[in-house]
């Protein structure tokens, strides 16, 4: 992978933060216990380069926090927003204060969407030694090798005067150079997704998104849309299933954007007799009936569509450029072949009226998906809506 092997062996503890109750914060984020895929990538990179690694998922196992408090590790890396929350991070910083209380902050690094968009605020608030900005895999090795935050790309720290020192962001990792995530560090029996099942895992085949919707927080991702190789993803699935995974959700922002890739992936699942029950999320205007049929044959039971609004002028204001007719076509096609559907809607967008919200509810009823998820629109920093 072009990474020099280090003779320095660090003991690194990777921690997934716990944000409290199932629903928390002013915007009532739903704190599901999804496997921390970003940390699993980091664990694999660190182990492949000779470092000693522990992983504590405090979102799934709250009691694990006590073990972190007494660790003698060289470095503690805390994920404030795991890969499944890079677009919609928690904002209840009082809960973060409670979680980090007692941590040895002089040895603690933080990463996630919160610190990526507001590094000065989060470093000042937590007292952390430093921060990884954006994709954690891009800088974790150099930090474990003893390099100081703020001196290598995609990292930051505060100087003695409290001033922010930032080293510029890298363009993003090459997904094809990532090793198989350290799925063996998980007990899959403790993970579930209520609409898919138990022994639940998180996967990704692509990262990034070429679209720039006004509500979307994309700061965690590199600048480019990137793909893994099909055989790479198949190897990851086979290993994860040996570790106990039985169903999975692809966290790709737009799973069907590259139809040739998805077609090759589904054909590989069928050719290898992999009986994985899986789900994904995508834009309604990037699917065809033929592709959905193939995905269903390959084990896709549930597809998530980002609808956002059922009112043309409100939908247009999101910048998503997605005709409502395409939404109806895609949902109907998925239902026709026996695939369950979950549609996401945003409520309370800029200048949206109560009447328009009611129209969105009526549109959702007309679509009649298997599941409907309504979220309060959040103007995250760096998004277009935050400027309004």
Coordinates of C-alpha atoms in Angstrom, one line a residue:
X1 CA 0.0 0.0 0.0
X2 CA 3.0 2.3 -0.2
X3 CA 3.1 2.6 3.6
X4 CA 6.5 2.1 5.3
X5 CA 6.5 -0.5 8.1
X6 CA 7.2 1.1 11.5
X7 CA 9.5 -0.5 14.1
X8 CA 7.7 1.4 16.8
X9 CA 4.8 -0.6 18.2
X10 CA 2.0 1.5 19.7
X11 CA -0.8 0.3 21.8
X12 CA -3.9 2.0 20.3
X13 CA -7.4 1.9 21.8
X14 CA -10.2 2.7 19.3
X15 CA -13.4 3.9 20.9
X16 CA -16.9 4.5 19.5
X17 CA -18.5 7.2 21.5
X18 CA -21.9 6.7 23.3
X19 CA -24.3 9.6 22.9
X20 CA -26.7 8.5 25.6
X21 CA -30.3 7.5 25.3
X22 CA -31.8 5.9 22.2
X23 CA -33.1 9.3 21.2
X24 CA -30.9 12.2 22.2
X25 CA -30.1 15.9 21.5
X26 CA -32.3 18.8 20.4
X27 CA -32.9 17.2 17.0
X28 CA -33.6 13.8 18.6
X29 CA -31.1 11.7 16.7
X30 CA -31.8 7.9 16.8
X31 CA -28.7 6.3 18.3
X32 CA -28.8 2.9 16.7
X33 CA -25.9 0.5 17.5
X34 CA -24.5 0.0 14.1
X35 CA -21.0 -1.6 13.8
X36 CA -18.3 1.1 13.7
X37 CA -17.0 0.4 10.2
X38 CA -14.5 3.3 10.1
X39 CA -12.9 2.0 13.3
X40 CA -12.7 -1.5 11.9
X41 CA -10.8 -0.1 8.9
X42 CA -8.4 1.7 11.2
X43 CA -7.9 -1.4 13.3
X44 CA -7.0 -3.5 10.3
X45 CA -4.6 -0.8 9.0
X46 CA -2.9 -0.6 12.4
X47 CA -2.6 -4.3 12.9
X48 CA -1.2 -4.9 9.4
X49 CA 1.5 -2.4 10.3
X50 CA 2.5 -4.0 13.6
X51 CA 0.6 -2.0 16.1
X52 CA -1.4 -3.5 19.0
X53 CA -5.1 -2.6 18.8
X54 CA -8.2 -2.8 21.1
X55 CA -11.7 -1.7 20.1
X56 CA -14.4 -0.6 22.5
X57 CA -17.8 0.1 21.0
X58 CA -19.3 2.1 23.8
X59 CA -22.5 2.7 21.7
X60 CA -23.2 -1.1 21.7
X61 CA -21.5 -1.8 25.1
X62 CA -21.8 1.3 27.4
X63 CA -19.9 -0.5 30.2
X64 CA -16.8 -0.6 28.0
X65 CA -16.2 3.1 28.8
X66 CA -14.9 2.1 32.2
X67 CA -12.2 -0.1 30.7
X68 CA -11.1 2.9 28.5
X69 CA -10.7 5.1 31.6
X70 CA -8.1 2.8 33.1
X71 CA -6.2 1.8 30.0
X72 CA -2.4 2.4 29.7
X73 CA -2.6 2.7 25.9
X74 CA -0.2 5.0 24.1
X75 CA -3.1 6.4 22.1
X76 CA -6.8 6.6 22.4
X77 CA -8.8 7.4 19.3
X78 CA -12.4 8.3 19.8
X79 CA -15.0 8.3 17.0
X80 CA -17.5 11.0 17.6
X81 CA -19.6 10.0 14.6
X82 CA -19.2 6.5 13.1
X83 CA -19.4 6.0 9.4
X84 CA -23.2 5.6 9.5
X85 CA -23.5 9.1 11.1
X86 CA -21.0 11.1 9.0
X87 CA -23.9 12.9 7.3
X88 CA -26.1 13.3 10.4
X89 CA -23.9 13.6 13.5
X90 CA -25.1 14.1 17.0
X91 CA -25.0 17.7 18.3
X92 CA -25.6 17.1 22.0
X93 CA -22.2 18.2 23.2
X94 CA -23.3 18.1 26.9
X95 CA -23.6 14.4 26.4
X96 CA -20.2 14.3 24.8
X97 CA -18.8 16.1 27.9
X98 CA -20.2 13.4 30.1
X99 CA -18.9 10.6 28.0
X100 CA -15.3 11.9 27.8
X101 CA -15.1 12.9 31.5
X102 CA -12.1 11.2 33.0
X103 CA -10.5 10.2 29.7
X104 CA -6.7 10.9 29.6
X105 CA -7.1 13.7 27.1
X106 CA -3.3 14.2 26.8
X107 CA -3.3 10.8 24.9
X108 CA -6.7 11.1 23.2
X109 CA -7.4 11.9 19.6
X110 CA -10.9 12.6 18.3
X111 CA -12.5 12.4 14.9
X112 CA -15.9 12.7 13.3
X113 CA -18.0 15.2 11.4
X114 CA -18.3 17.5 14.5
X115 CA -14.6 18.1 14.8
X116 CA -14.0 18.1 11.1
X117 CA -16.3 21.1 10.6
X118 CA -15.5 22.8 13.9
X119 CA -12.0 21.7 15.0
X120 CA -11.3 24.7 17.2
X121 CA -14.5 24.4 19.1
X122 CA -14.3 20.7 19.6
X123 CA -10.6 20.6 20.5
X124 CA -11.1 23.5 23.0
X125 CA -14.2 21.9 24.5
X126 CA -12.7 18.4 24.9
X127 CA -9.1 19.2 25.7
X128 CA -8.1 16.4 23.3
X129 CA -4.5 16.0 22.2
X130 CA -5.4 16.3 18.6
X131 CA -8.0 15.6 15.9
X132 CA -8.2 13.5 12.7
X133 CA -10.1 15.5 10.1
X134 CA -12.2 13.8 7.6
X135 CA -11.7 10.1 6.8
X136 CA -9.8 8.6 9.7
X137 CA -8.0 6.0 7.6
X138 CA -6.0 8.7 5.9
X139 CA -4.0 9.7 9.0
X140 CA -4.3 7.0 11.6
X141 CA -1.1 5.2 10.8
X142 CA 1.2 8.2 10.9
X143 CA -0.3 9.3 14.2
X144 CA 0.2 5.8 15.7
X145 CA 3.8 6.0 14.5
X146 CA 4.3 9.0 16.8
X147 CA 3.8 11.9 14.4
X148 CA 2.2 15.0 16.1
X149 CA -1.3 16.1 15.1
X150 CA -1.1 19.3 13.0
X151 CA 2.1 18.1 11.3
X152 CA 0.7 15.6 8.9
X153 CA -2.2 15.9 6.5
X154 CA -5.8 15.8 7.7
X155 CA -4.9 16.5 11.4
X156 CA -5.2 19.4 13.8
X157 CA -4.2 20.4 17.4
X158 CA -4.2 23.4 19.6
X159 CA -0.9 25.1 20.5
X160 CA 0.0 26.2 24.1
X161 CA -1.9 29.5 23.5
X162 CA -5.0 27.7 22.4
X163 CA -4.6 28.6 18.7
X164 CA -5.5 26.0 16.1
X165 CA -2.8 24.4 14.1
X166 CA -4.2 22.6 11.0
X167 CA -2.5 20.6 8.3
X168 CA -4.4 20.6 5.1
X169 CA -6.8 17.8 4.2
X170 CA -5.8 14.9 1.9
X171 CA -8.0 14.2 -1.1
X172 CA -9.2 11.0 0.5
X173 CA -8.1 7.4 0.8
X174 CA -7.9 4.9 -2.0
X175 CA -10.6 2.3 -1.1
X176 CA -8.9 -0.3 -3.2
X177 CA -5.9 -0.2 -0.9
X178 CA -7.8 -0.8 2.3
X179 CA -7.3 -4.2 3.9
X180 CA -10.3 -6.3 5.0
X181 CA -11.9 -4.5 8.0
X182 CA -11.2 -6.2 11.4
X183 CA -14.6 -7.8 11.6
X184 CA -13.2 -10.3 14.1
X185 CA -13.2 -7.6 16.7
X186 CA -17.1 -7.6 16.8
X187 CA -19.6 -9.9 18.4
X188 CA -22.3 -9.7 15.7
X189 CA -25.0 -11.1 18.0
X190 CA -25.1 -7.6 19.7
X191 CA -25.9 -5.7 16.5
X192 CA -29.3 -5.5 14.8
X193 CA -31.3 -3.3 12.5
X194 CA -34.9 -3.4 13.3
X195 CA -36.0 -3.5 9.6
X196 CA -33.5 -6.1 8.5
X197 CA -32.6 -8.4 11.4
X198 CA -30.1 -9.7 14.0
X199 CA -26.4 -10.4 13.5
X200 CA -26.2 -7.2 11.5
X201 CA -23.2 -5.7 9.8
X202 CA -22.2 -2.5 8.0
X203 CA -20.5 -2.6 4.6
X204 CA -19.5 -0.1 1.9
X205 CA -18.6 -0.6 -1.8
X206 CA -18.2 3.1 -2.7
X207 CA -17.5 6.3 -0.8
X208 CA -18.4 9.9 -1.6
X209 CA -21.1 11.5 -3.7
X210 CA -20.9 13.6 -6.9
X211 CA -24.2 15.4 -6.0
X212 CA -24.2 18.5 -3.8
X213 CA -27.6 18.7 -2.2
X214 CA -28.2 21.8 0.0
X215 CA -28.9 19.8 3.1
X216 CA -26.2 17.3 2.9
X217 CA -23.1 17.3 5.2
X218 CA -20.3 15.8 3.1
X219 CA -17.2 17.2 4.9
X220 CA -16.1 13.8 6.2
X221 CA -15.6 12.4 2.8
X222 CA -12.8 13.0 0.4
X223 CA -13.3 15.1 -2.7
X224 CA -13.7 12.2 -5.1
X225 CA -16.3 9.4 -5.6
X226 CA -14.4 6.2 -5.2
X227 CA -15.1 2.5 -5.7
X228 CA -13.8 -0.8 -4.3
X229 CA -13.2 -3.8 -6.5
X230 CA -16.0 -6.3 -6.6
X231 CA -13.7 -9.2 -5.6
X232 CA -12.5 -7.0 -2.6
X233 CA -16.1 -6.6 -1.4
X234 CA -16.9 -10.3 -1.9
X235 CA -13.8 -11.2 0.2
X236 CA -15.0 -8.7 3.0
X237 CA -18.5 -10.2 3.0
X238 CA -17.1 -13.8 3.2
X239 CA -14.9 -12.9 6.1
X240 CA -17.6 -11.0 7.9
X241 CA -20.0 -13.9 7.6
X242 CA -17.3 -16.2 9.0
X243 CA -17.2 -13.8 12.0
X244 CA -21.0 -14.1 12.5
X245 CA -22.6 -11.5 10.2
X246 CA -25.9 -12.7 8.7
X247 CA -27.4 -9.5 7.2
X248 CA -25.9 -6.1 6.2
X249 CA -26.5 -2.6 5.2
X250 CA -24.4 -0.9 2.6
X251 CA -23.6 2.6 3.8
X252 CA -22.8 3.9 0.4
X253 CA -24.4 7.3 -0.2
X254 CA -25.7 6.4 -3.6
X255 CA -25.4 2.6 -4.0
X256 CA -26.7 2.3 -7.6
X257 CA -24.9 5.3 -9.0
X258 CA -22.5 3.0 -10.9
X259 CA -24.9 0.5 -12.4
X260 CA -22.1 -1.6 -14.0
X261 CA -20.4 -2.0 -10.6
X262 CA -23.7 -3.0 -8.9
X263 CA -24.4 -5.5 -11.7
X264 CA -21.0 -7.1 -11.4
X265 CA -21.3 -7.2 -7.6
X266 CA -24.8 -8.9 -7.7
X267 CA -23.5 -11.4 -10.3
X268 CA -20.5 -12.2 -8.1
X269 CA -22.8 -12.8 -5.1
X270 CA -24.8 -15.3 -7.1
X271 CA -21.8 -17.0 -8.6
X272 CA -20.3 -17.5 -5.2
X273 CA -23.5 -18.7 -3.6
X274 CA -23.4 -16.1 -0.9
X275 CA -26.6 -16.1 1.0
X276 CA -26.5 -12.6 2.5
X277 CA -29.6 -10.6 3.3
X278 CA -28.7 -7.0 2.6
X279 CA -30.1 -3.5 2.1
X280 CA -28.8 -0.3 0.6
X281 CA -29.7 3.4 0.0
X282 CA -29.8 5.3 -3.2
X283 CA -31.5 7.9 -5.4
X284 CA -34.8 6.8 -7.0
X285 CA -33.7 8.2 -10.4
X286 CA -30.6 5.8 -10.5
X287 CA -32.5 2.5 -10.5
X288 CA -34.1 0.5 -13.3
X289 CA -36.5 -2.4 -13.0
X290 CA -33.9 -4.7 -14.5
X291 CA -31.3 -3.7 -11.9
X292 CA -33.8 -4.0 -9.0
X293 CA -34.7 -7.6 -10.2
X294 CA -31.0 -8.6 -10.2
X295 CA -30.4 -7.0 -6.8
X296 CA -33.4 -8.8 -5.4
X297 CA -32.1 -12.2 -6.7
X298 CA -28.7 -11.4 -5.1
X299 CA -30.2 -11.0 -1.7
X300 CA -31.3 -7.3 -1.5
X301 CA -34.4 -7.3 0.6
X302 CA -34.8 -3.6 1.4
X303 CA -33.9 -0.4 -0.4
X304 CA -33.8 3.0 1.1
X305 CA -34.8 6.0 -1.1
X306 CA -34.1 9.6 -0.2
X307 CA -37.3 11.4 -1.2
X308 CA -37.1 14.5 1.1
X309 CA -40.3 16.2 0.0
X310 CA -43.5 15.6 -1.9
X311 CA -43.9 19.2 -2.9
X312 CA -42.2 20.1 -6.2
X313 CA -41.0 23.6 -5.2
X314 CA -39.7 22.4 -1.9
X315 CA -38.0 19.4 -3.5
X316 CA -36.4 21.8 -6.0
X317 CA -35.1 23.9 -3.1
X318 CA -33.1 20.9 -1.8
X319 CA -30.9 21.1 -4.8
X320 CA -31.4 17.3 -5.3
X321 CA -32.7 17.7 -8.9
X322 CA -34.9 14.6 -8.6
X323 CA -38.4 14.6 -10.3
X324 CA -41.2 13.3 -8.1
X325 CA -42.3 11.1 -11.0
X326 CA -39.0 9.3 -10.8
X327 CA -39.6 8.7 -7.0
X328 CA -43.0 7.2 -7.7
X329 CA -41.6 5.0 -10.6
X330 CA -38.7 3.7 -8.4
X331 CA -40.9 2.9 -5.4
X332 CA -43.5 1.2 -7.5
X333 CA -40.9 -0.9 -9.4
X334 CA -39.3 -2.1 -6.1
X335 CA -42.7 -3.0 -4.6
X336 CA -43.7 -4.8 -7.8
X337 CA -40.8 -7.3 -7.5
X338 CA -41.3 -7.9 -3.8
X339 CA -38.5 -5.6 -2.4
X340 CA -39.3 -3.7 0.7
X341 CA -38.9 0.0 0.6
X342 CA -38.0 2.7 3.1
X343 CA -38.4 6.3 2.2
X344 CA -36.7 9.2 3.9
X345 CA -38.4 12.6 4.3
X346 CA -37.2 15.9 5.7
X347 CA -39.6 18.2 7.6
X348 CA -39.0 21.8 8.5
X349 CA -36.9 22.9 5.6
X350 CA -36.1 26.6 5.0
X351 CA -39.2 28.5 4.1
X352 CA -41.4 25.3 4.1
X353 CA -44.9 26.0 5.3
X354 CA -47.1 23.8 7.4
X355 CA -49.3 23.2 4.4
X356 CA -46.4 22.0 2.4
X357 CA -45.4 19.6 5.2
X358 CA -48.9 18.2 5.1
X359 CA -48.6 17.8 1.4
X360 CA -45.4 15.7 2.0
X361 CA -47.3 13.5 4.4
X362 CA -50.0 13.0 1.8
X363 CA -47.3 12.2 -0.8
X364 CA -45.8 9.6 1.5
X365 CA -49.2 8.0 2.0
X366 CA -49.6 7.8 -1.8
X367 CA -46.2 6.3 -2.2
X368 CA -47.1 3.7 0.5
X369 CA -43.6 2.5 1.1
X370 CA -43.0 -0.4 3.6
X371 CA -41.5 2.1 6.0
X372 CA -41.3 5.9 6.1
X373 CA -38.8 7.9 8.1
X374 CA -39.4 11.6 8.9
X375 CA -36.4 13.6 10.1
X376 CA -36.2 17.2 11.2
X377 CA -34.1 19.2 8.7
X378 CA -30.9 20.2 10.3
X379 CA -28.8 23.1 8.9
X380 CA -25.3 21.6 9.6
X381 CA -22.3 23.9 9.3
X382 CA -20.8 24.1 5.8
X383 CA -24.1 23.1 4.1
X384 CA -25.9 25.6 1.9
X385 CA -28.8 25.6 4.3
X386 CA -26.5 26.8 7.1
X387 CA -25.9 30.0 5.1
X388 CA -29.6 30.8 4.8

